[in-house]
CSV table of C-alpha atoms in Angstrom, one decimal:
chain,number,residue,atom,x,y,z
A,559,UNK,CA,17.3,20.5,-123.5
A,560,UNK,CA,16.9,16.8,-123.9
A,561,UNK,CA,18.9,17.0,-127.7
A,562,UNK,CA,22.0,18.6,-126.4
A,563,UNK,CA,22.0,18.3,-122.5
A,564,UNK,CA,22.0,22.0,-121.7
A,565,UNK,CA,20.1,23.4,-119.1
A,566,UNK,CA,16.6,26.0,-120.4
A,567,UNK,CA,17.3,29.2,-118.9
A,568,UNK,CA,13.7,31.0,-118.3
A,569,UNK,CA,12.0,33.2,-116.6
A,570,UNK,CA,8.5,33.0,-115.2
A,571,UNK,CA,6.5,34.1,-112.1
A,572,UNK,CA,3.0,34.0,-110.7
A,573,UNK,CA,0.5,36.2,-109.3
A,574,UNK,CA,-2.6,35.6,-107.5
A,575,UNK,CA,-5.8,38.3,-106.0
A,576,UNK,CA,-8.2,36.7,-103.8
A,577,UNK,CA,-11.1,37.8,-102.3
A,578,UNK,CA,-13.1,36.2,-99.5
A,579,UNK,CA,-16.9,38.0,-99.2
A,580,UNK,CA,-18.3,35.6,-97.1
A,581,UNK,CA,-17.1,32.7,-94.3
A,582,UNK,CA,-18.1,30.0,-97.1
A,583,UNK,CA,-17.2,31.5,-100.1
A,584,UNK,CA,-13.5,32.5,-101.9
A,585,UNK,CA,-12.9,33.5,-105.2
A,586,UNK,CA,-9.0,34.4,-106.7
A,587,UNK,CA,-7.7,35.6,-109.8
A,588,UNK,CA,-4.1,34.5,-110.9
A,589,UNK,CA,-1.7,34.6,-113.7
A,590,UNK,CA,1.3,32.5,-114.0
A,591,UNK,CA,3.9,32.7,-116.7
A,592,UNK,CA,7.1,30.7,-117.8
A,593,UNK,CA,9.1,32.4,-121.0
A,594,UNK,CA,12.7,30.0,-121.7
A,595,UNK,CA,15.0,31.3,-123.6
A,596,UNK,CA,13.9,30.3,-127.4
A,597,UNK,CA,18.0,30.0,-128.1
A,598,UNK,CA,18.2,27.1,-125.1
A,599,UNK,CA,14.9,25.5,-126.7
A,600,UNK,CA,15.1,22.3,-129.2
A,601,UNK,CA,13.8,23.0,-133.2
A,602,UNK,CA,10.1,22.3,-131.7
A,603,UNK,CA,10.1,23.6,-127.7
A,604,UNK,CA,7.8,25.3,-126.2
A,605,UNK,CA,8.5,28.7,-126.4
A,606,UNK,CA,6.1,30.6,-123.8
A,607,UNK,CA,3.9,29.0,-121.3
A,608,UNK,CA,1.1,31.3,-119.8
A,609,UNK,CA,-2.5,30.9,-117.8
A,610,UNK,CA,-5.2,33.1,-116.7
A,611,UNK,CA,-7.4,31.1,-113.7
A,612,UNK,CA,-10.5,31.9,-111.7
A,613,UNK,CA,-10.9,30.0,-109.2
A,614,UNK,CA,-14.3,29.4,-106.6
A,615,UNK,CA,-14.0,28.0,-103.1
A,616,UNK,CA,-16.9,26.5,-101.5
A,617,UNK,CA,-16.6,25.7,-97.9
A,618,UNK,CA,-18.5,23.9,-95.4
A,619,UNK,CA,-17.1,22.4,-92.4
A,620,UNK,CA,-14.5,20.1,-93.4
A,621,UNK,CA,-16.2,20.1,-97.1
A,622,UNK,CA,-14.8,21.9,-100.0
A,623,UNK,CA,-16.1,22.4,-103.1
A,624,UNK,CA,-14.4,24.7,-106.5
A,625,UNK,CA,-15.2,25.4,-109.5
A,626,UNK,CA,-12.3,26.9,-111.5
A,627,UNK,CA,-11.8,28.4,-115.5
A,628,UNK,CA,-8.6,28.1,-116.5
A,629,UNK,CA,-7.0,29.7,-119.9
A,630,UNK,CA,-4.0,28.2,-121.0
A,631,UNK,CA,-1.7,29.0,-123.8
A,632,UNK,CA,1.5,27.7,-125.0
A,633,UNK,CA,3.3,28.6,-128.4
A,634,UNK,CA,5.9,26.1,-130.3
A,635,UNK,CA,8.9,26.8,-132.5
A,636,UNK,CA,7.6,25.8,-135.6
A,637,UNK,CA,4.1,24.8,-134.9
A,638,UNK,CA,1.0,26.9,-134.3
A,639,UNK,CA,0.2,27.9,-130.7
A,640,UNK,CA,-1.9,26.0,-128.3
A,641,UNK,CA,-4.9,27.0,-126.3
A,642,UNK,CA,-7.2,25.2,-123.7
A,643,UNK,CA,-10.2,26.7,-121.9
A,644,UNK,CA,-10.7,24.4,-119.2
A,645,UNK,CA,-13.7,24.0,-116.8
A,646,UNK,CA,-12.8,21.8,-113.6
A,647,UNK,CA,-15.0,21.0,-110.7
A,648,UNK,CA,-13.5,19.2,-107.5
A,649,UNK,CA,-14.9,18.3,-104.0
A,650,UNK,CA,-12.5,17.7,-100.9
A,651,UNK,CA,-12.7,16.3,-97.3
A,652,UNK,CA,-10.2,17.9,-95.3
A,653,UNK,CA,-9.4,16.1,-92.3
């Protein structure tokens, strides 16, 4: 807590399924979560942090290609909670 100095106590954790039908292709689930204490928290902290993902995998050779939705949500002390749907493309070279 950057007003007092004290350290946020909080738990949280993450989860993932993943599935791979073919030698090119993956696809996972996944949850995460991270709930601080609201006592710990300043007048206007975040209060609980959570997303829900699906991710793609592409894969050819040393090319990678995903395509992932990503649901997050975060609710404030005193304000109204926040949401973002997210759609995120990304290509790789793995070497």
């Amino acid at each position: 807590n950057a007003t007092t100095g004290d350290e946020i106590a909080s738990t949280g954790g993450w989860a993932e399924l993943g599935w791979k039908p073919l030698d090119w292709y993956a696809v996972s689930l996944g949850f995460a979560i991270d709930d601080p204490v609201s006592d710990d928290l300043p007048a206007t902290g975040k209060t609980l942090n959570r997303i829900f993902y699906l991710a793609n995998r592409l894969t050819f050779g040393s090319l990678e290609f995903g395509l992932d939705y990503l649901n997050w949500t975060t609710m404030y002390k005193g304000f109204d909670d926040g949401t973002d749907n997210r759609f995120q493309f990304y290509a790789a070279f793995k070497f």
